[in-house]
mmCIF file of C-alpha atoms in Angstrom:
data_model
loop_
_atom_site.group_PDB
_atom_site.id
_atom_site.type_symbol
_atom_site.label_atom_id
_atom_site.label_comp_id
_atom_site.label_asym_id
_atom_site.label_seq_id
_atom_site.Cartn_x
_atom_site.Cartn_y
_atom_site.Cartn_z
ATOM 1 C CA UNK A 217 24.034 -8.185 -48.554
ATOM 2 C CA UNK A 218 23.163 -10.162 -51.899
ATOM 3 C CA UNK A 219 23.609 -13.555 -53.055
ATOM 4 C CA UNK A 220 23.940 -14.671 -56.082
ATOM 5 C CA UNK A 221 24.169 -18.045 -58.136
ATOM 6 C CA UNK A 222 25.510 -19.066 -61.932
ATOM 7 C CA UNK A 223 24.040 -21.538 -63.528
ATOM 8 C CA UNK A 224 25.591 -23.520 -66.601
ATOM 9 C CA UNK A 225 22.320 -24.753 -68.174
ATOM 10 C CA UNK A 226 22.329 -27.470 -71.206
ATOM 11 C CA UNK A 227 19.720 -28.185 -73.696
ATOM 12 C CA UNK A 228 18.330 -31.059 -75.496
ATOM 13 C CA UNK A 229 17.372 -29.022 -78.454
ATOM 14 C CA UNK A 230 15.994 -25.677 -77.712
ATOM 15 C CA UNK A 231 12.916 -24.855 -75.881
ATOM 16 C CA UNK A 232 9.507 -23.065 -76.485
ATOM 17 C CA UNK A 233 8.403 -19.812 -74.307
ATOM 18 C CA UNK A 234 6.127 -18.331 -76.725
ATOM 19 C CA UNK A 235 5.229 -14.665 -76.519
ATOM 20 C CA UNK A 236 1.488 -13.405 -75.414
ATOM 21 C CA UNK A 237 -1.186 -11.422 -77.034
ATOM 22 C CA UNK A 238 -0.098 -12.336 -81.092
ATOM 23 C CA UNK A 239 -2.731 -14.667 -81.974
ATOM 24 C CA UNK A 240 -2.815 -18.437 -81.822
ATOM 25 C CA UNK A 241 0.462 -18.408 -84.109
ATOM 26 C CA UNK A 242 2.830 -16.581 -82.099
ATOM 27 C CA UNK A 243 6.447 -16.660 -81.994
ATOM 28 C CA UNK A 244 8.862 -18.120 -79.695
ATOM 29 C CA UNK A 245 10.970 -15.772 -77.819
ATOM 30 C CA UNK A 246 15.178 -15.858 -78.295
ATOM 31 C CA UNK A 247 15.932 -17.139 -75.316
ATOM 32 C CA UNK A 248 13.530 -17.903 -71.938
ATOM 33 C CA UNK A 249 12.808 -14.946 -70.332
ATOM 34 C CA UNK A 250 13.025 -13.808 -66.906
ATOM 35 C CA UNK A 251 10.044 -15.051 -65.471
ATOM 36 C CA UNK A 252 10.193 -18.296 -66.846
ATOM 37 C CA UNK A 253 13.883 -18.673 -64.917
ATOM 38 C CA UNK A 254 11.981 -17.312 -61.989
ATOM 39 C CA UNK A 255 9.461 -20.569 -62.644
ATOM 40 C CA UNK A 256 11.810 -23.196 -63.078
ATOM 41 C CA UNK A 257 13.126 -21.675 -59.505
ATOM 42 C CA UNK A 258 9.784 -21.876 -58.238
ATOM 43 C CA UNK A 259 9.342 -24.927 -58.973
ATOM 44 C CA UNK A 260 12.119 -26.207 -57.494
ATOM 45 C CA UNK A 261 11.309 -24.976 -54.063
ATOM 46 C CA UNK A 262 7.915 -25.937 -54.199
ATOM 47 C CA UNK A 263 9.308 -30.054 -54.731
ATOM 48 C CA UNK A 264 11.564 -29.831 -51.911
ATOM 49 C CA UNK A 265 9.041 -28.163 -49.735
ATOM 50 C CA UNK A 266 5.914 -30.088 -50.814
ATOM 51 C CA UNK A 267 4.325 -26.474 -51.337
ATOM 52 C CA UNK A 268 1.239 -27.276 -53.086
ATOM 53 C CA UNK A 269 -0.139 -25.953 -56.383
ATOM 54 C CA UNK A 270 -2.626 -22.528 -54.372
ATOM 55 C CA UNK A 271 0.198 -21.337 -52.592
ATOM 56 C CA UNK A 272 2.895 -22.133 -55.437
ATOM 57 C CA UNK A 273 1.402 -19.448 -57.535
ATOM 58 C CA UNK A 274 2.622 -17.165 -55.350
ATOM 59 C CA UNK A 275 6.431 -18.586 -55.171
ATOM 60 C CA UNK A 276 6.954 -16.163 -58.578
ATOM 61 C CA UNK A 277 6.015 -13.035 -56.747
ATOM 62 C CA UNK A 278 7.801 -13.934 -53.730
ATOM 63 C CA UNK A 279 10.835 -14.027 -55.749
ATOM 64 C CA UNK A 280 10.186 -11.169 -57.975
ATOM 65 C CA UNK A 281 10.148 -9.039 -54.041
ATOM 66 C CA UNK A 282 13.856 -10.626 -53.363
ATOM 67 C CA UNK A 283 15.568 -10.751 -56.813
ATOM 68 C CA UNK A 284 18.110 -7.730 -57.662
ATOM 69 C CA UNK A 285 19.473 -8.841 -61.239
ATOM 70 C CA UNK A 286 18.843 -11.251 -63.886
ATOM 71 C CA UNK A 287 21.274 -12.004 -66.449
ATOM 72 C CA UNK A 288 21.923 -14.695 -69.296
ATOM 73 C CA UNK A 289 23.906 -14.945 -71.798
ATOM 74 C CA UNK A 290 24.640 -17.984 -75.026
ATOM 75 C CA UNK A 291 27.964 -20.544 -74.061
ATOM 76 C CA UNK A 292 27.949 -21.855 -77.805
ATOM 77 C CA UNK A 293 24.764 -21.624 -79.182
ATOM 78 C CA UNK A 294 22.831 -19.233 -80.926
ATOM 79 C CA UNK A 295 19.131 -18.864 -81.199
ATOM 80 C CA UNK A 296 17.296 -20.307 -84.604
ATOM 81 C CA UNK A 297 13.292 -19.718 -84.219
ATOM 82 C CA UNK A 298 10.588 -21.380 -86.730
ATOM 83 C CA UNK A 299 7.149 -21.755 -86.529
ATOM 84 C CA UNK A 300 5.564 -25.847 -86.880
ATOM 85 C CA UNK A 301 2.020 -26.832 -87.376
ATOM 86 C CA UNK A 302 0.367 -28.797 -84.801
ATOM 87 C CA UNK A 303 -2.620 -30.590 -84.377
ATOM 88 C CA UNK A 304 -4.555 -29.480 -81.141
ATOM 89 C CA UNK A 305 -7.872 -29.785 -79.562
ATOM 90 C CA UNK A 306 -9.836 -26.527 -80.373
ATOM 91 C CA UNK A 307 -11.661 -24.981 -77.606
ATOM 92 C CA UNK A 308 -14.403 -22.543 -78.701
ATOM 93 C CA UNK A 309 -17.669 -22.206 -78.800
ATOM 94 C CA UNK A 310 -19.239 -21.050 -82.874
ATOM 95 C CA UNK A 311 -22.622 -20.888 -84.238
ATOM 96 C CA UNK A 312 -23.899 -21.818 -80.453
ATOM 97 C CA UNK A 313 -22.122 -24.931 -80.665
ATOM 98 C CA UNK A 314 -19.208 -25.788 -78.137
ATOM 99 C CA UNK A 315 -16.123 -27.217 -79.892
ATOM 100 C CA UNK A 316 -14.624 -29.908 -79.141
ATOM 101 C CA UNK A 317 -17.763 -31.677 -79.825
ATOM 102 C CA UNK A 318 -18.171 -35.630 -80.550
ATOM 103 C CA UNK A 319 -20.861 -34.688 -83.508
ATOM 104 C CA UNK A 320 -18.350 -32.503 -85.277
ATOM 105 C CA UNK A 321 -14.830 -34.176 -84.933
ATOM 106 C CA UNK A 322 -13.430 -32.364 -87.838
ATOM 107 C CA UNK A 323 -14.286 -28.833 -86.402
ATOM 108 C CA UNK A 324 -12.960 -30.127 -83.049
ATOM 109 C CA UNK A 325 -9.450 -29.506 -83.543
ATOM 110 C CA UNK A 326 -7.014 -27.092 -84.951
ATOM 111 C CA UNK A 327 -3.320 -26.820 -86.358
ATOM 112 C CA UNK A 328 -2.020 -23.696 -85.846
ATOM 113 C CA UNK A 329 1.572 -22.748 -86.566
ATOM 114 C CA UNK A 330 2.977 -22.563 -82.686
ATOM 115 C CA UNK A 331 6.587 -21.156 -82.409
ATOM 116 C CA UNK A 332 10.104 -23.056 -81.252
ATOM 117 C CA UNK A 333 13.736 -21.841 -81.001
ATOM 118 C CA UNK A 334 16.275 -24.163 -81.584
ATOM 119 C CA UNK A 335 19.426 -23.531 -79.825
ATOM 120 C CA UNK A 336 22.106 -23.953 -82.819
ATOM 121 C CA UNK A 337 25.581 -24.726 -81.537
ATOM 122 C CA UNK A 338 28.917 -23.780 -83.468
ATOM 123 C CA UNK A 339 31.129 -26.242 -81.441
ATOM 124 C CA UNK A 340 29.605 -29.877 -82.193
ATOM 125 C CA UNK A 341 28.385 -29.355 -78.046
ATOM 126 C CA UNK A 342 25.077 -29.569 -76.544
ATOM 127 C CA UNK A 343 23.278 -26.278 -76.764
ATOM 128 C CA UNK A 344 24.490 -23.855 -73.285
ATOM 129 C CA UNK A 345 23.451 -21.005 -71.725
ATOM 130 C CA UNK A 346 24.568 -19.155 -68.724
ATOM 131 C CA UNK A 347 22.078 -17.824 -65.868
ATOM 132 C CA UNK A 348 23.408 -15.312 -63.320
ATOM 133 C CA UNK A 349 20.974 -14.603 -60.995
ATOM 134 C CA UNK A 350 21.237 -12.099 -57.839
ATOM 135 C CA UNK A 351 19.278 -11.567 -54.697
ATOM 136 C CA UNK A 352 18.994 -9.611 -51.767
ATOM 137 C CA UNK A 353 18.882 -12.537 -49.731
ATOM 138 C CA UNK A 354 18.588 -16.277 -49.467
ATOM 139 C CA UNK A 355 15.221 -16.217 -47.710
ATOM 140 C CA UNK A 356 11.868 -15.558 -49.333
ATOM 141 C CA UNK A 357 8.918 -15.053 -47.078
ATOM 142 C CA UNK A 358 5.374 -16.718 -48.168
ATOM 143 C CA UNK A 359 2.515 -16.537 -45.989
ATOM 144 C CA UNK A 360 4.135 -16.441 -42.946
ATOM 145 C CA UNK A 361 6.621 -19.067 -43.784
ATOM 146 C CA UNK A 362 9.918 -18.878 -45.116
ATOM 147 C CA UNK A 363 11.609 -20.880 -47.498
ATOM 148 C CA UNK A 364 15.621 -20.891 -48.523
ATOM 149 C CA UNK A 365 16.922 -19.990 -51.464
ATOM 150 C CA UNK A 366 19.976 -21.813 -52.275
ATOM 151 C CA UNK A 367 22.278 -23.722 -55.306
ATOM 152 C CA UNK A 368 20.295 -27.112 -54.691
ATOM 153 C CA UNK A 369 17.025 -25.332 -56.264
ATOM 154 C CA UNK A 370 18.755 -24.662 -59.391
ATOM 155 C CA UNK A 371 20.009 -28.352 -59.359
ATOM 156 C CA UNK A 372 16.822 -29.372 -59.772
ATOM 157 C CA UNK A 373 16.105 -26.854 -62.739
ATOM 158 C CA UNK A 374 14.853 -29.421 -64.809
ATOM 159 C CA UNK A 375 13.088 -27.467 -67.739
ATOM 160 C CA UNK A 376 12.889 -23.751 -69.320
ATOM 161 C CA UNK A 377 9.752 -23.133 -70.964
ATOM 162 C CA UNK A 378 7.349 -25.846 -72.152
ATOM 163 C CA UNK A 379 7.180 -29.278 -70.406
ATOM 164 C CA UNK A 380 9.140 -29.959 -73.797
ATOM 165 C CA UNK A 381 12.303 -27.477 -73.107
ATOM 166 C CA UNK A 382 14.401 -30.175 -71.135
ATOM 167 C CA UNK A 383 17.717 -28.517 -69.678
ATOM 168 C CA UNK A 384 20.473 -30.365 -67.982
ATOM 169 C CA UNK A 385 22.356 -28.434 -65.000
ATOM 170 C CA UNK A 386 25.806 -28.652 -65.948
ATOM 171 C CA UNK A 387 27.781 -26.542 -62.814
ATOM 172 C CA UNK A 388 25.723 -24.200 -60.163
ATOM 173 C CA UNK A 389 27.832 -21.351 -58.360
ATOM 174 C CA UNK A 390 26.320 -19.760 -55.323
ATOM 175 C CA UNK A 391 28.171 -16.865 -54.748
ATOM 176 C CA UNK A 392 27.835 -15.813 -50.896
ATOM 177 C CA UNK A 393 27.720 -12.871 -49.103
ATOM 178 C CA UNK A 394 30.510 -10.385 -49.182
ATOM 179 C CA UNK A 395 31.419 -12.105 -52.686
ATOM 180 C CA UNK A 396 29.663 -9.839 -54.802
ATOM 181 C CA UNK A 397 30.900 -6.596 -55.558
ATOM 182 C CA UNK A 398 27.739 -3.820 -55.875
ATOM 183 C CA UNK A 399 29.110 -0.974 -58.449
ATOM 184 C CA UNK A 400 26.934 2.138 -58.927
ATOM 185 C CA UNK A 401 26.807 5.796 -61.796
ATOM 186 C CA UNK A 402 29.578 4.249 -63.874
ATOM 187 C CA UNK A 403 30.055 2.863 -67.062
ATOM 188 C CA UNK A 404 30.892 -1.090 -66.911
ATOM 189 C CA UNK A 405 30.690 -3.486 -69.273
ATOM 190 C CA UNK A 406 29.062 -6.853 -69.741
ATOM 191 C CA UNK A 407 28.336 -9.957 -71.462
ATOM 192 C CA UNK A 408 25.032 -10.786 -69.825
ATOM 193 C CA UNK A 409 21.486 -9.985 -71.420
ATOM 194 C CA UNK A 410 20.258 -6.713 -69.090
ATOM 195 C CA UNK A 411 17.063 -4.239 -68.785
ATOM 196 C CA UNK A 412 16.849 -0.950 -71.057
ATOM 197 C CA UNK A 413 14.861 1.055 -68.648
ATOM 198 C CA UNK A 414 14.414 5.131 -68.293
ATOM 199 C CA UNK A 415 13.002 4.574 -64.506
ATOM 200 C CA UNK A 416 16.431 2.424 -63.941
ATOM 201 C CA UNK A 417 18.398 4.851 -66.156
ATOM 202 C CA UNK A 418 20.350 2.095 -67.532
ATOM 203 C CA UNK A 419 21.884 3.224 -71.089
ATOM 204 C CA UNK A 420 23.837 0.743 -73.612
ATOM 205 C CA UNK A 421 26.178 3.369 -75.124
ATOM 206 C CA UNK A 422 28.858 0.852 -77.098
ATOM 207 C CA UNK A 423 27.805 -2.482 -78.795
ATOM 208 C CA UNK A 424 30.138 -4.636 -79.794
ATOM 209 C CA UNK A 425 28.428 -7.984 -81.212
ATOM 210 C CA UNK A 426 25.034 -8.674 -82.154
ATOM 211 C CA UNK A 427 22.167 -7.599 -79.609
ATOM 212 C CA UNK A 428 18.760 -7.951 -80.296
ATOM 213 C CA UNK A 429 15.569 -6.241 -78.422
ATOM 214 C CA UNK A 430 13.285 -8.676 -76.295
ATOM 215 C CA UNK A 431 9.814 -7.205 -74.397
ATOM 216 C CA UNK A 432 9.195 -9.387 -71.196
ATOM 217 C CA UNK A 433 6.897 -9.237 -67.690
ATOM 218 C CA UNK A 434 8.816 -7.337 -65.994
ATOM 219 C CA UNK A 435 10.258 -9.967 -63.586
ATOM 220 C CA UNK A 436 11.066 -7.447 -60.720
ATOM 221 C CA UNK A 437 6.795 -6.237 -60.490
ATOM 222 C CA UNK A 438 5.419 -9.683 -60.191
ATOM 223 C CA UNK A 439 2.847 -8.893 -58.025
ATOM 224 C CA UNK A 440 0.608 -11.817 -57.862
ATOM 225 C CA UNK A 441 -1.299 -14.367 -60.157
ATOM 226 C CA UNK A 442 -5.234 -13.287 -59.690
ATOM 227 C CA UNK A 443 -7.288 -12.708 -62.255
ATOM 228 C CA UNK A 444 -7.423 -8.543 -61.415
ATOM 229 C CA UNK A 445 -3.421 -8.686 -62.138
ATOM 230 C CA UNK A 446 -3.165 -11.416 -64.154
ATOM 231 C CA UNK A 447 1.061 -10.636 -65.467
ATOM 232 C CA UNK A 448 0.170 -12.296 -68.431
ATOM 233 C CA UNK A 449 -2.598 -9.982 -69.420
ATOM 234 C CA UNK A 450 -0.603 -6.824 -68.319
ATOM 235 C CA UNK A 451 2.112 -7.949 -70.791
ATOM 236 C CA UNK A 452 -0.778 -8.266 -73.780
ATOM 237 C CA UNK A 453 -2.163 -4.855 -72.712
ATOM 238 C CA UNK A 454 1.387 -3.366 -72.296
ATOM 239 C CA UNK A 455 1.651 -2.531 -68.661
ATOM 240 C CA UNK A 456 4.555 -4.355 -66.432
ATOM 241 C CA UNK A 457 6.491 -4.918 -69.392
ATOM 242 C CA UNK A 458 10.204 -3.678 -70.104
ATOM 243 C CA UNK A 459 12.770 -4.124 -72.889
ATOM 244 C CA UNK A 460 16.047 -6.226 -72.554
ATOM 245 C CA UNK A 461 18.942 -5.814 -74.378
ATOM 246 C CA UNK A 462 19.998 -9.741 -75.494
ATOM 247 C CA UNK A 463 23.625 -11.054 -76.618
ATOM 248 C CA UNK A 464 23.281 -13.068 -79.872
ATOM 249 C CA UNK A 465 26.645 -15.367 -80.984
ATOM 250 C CA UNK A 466 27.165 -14.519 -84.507
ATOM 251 C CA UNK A 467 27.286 -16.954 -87.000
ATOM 252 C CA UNK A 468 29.966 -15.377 -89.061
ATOM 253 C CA UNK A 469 32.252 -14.800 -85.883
ATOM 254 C CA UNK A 470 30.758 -17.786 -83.715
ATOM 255 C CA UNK A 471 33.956 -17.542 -81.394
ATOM 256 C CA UNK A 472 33.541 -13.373 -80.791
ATOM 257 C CA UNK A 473 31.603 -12.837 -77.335
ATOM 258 C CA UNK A 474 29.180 -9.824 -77.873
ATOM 259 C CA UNK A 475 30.006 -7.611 -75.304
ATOM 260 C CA UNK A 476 28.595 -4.086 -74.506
ATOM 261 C CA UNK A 477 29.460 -0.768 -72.421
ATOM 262 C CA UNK A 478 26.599 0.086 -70.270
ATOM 263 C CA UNK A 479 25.946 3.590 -68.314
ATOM 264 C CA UNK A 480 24.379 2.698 -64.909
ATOM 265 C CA UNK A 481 23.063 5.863 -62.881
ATOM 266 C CA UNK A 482 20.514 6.195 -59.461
ATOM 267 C CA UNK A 483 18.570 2.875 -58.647
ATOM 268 C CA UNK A 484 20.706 1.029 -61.104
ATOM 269 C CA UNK A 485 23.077 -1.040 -60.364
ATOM 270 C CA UNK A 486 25.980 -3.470 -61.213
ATOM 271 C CA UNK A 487 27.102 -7.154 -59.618
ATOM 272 C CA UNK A 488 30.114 -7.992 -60.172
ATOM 273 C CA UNK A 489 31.858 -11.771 -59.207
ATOM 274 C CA UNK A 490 35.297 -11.715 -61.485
ATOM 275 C CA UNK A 491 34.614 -11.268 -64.743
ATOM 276 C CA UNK A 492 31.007 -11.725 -64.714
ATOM 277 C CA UNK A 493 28.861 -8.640 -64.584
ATOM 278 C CA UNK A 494 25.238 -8.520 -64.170
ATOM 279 C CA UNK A 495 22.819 -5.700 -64.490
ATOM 280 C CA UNK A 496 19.228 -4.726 -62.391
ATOM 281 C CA UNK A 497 17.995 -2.467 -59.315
ATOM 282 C CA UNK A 498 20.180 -1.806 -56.056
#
């Protein structure tokens, strides 16, 4: 049976999760993806159970095995990106000289344009977001060990994205077995970002609101962090990658939920807790 947990997350400003393979001045993304929620979950398991930095790297993938559905969707905010120069140590190696180099301090640093998204509210508030998060169980298995999954590790959520990104965990819902309802080849509706995948056969046929496209790991094949499947590299070369469908408040209508009508069908599916719906593989 699956368990699931909603999280009411608060920002101090934004946060930066910048996406992979565009150069040194990439972009930010609109709001953290997947695997970075899977990290800050990570992260918190590995504190309270003194896991140590080896076998931490392979917290992600552990999670990745259990998790059924990701979901988030904007409180009161909506997403403003910008790109703002930085100065940063350059590490390279030109002319067969290694930078940074104490002979050539000027060519030892850089200031590339590195992206940010600032979460703009329409309410005078803090910046929100909500997180809905469902998995097959509360246990995740890690070398032999296991480790519990519950609402204390998303307590500790303490940051989404760059050590900058500084959330506050406003209200945590773990939502226990039997709670959930599982819903299969319908139509259903939902406010919640969710995956646009043929292999799913998930199908947004009615937008209302403005929904933007996102490409992210694909945080149900994390496999592992080596360097032979690196999921940072398969995302620059294209592979382990998939498209999700993201809810963006309007400006113009800032109090008009975007909400759209989704056709689920074979290893799709649905969970449901009241009135919050969120979409991935059952």
């Amino acid at each position: 049976m699956p368990i699931g947990f909603i999280a009411d997350m608060e920002f101090a400003w934004g946060f930066q999760a910048r996406v992979a393979g565009l150069s040194k001045t990439s972009p930010s993304f609109q709001y953290p993806p997947p695997s970075v929620i899977l990290g800050s979950i990570a992260e918190s398991i590995a504190k309270k159970n003194s896991i140590g930095e080896k076998m931490g790297k392979m917290l992600i993938p552990a999670l990745s095995r259990e998790l059924l559905a990701i979901g988030l969707k904007p409180l009161n905010c909506f997403p403003v990106r910008y790109q703002a120069l930085g100065r940063i140590i350059a590490i390279r190696e030109s002319g067969g000289i290694e930078y940074p180099n104490p002979k050539y301090i000027s060519k030892s640093f850089d200031a590339p344009a590195r992206g940010y998204t600032v979460l703009s509210t329409y309410d005078g508030d803090a910046p929100k977001i909500r997180v809905f998060t469902v998995f097959k169980r509360d246990i995740i298995d890690l070398c032999g060990d296991r480790y519990n999954i519950s609402g204390e590790d998303f307590w500790r959520i303490h940051r989404l994205g760059s050590k900058e990104s500084i959330v506050s965990i406003l209200d945590v819902l773990e939502v226990g077995y039997g709670e959930i309802k599982q819903e299969k080849d319908k139509v259903i509706e939902t406010t919640y970002s969710f995956p646009v995948d043929e292999e799913l056969n998930i199908k947004p046929i009615e937008m209302m609101g403005e929904w933007k496209d996102e490409i992210y790991i694909n945080p149900y094949r994390i496999e592992s962090y080596d360097e032979r499947e690196n999921p940072v590299t398969n995302y620059m070369f294209g592979r382990k990658i998939i498209k999700f469908k993201v809810p963006i408040i309007s400006v113009i209508m800032p109090f008009s939920t975007p909400l759209c009508k989704v056709e689920i069908h074979g290893r799709s599916s649905a969970y449901t807790y009241g009135d919050e719906v969120v979409i991935g593989y059952g």
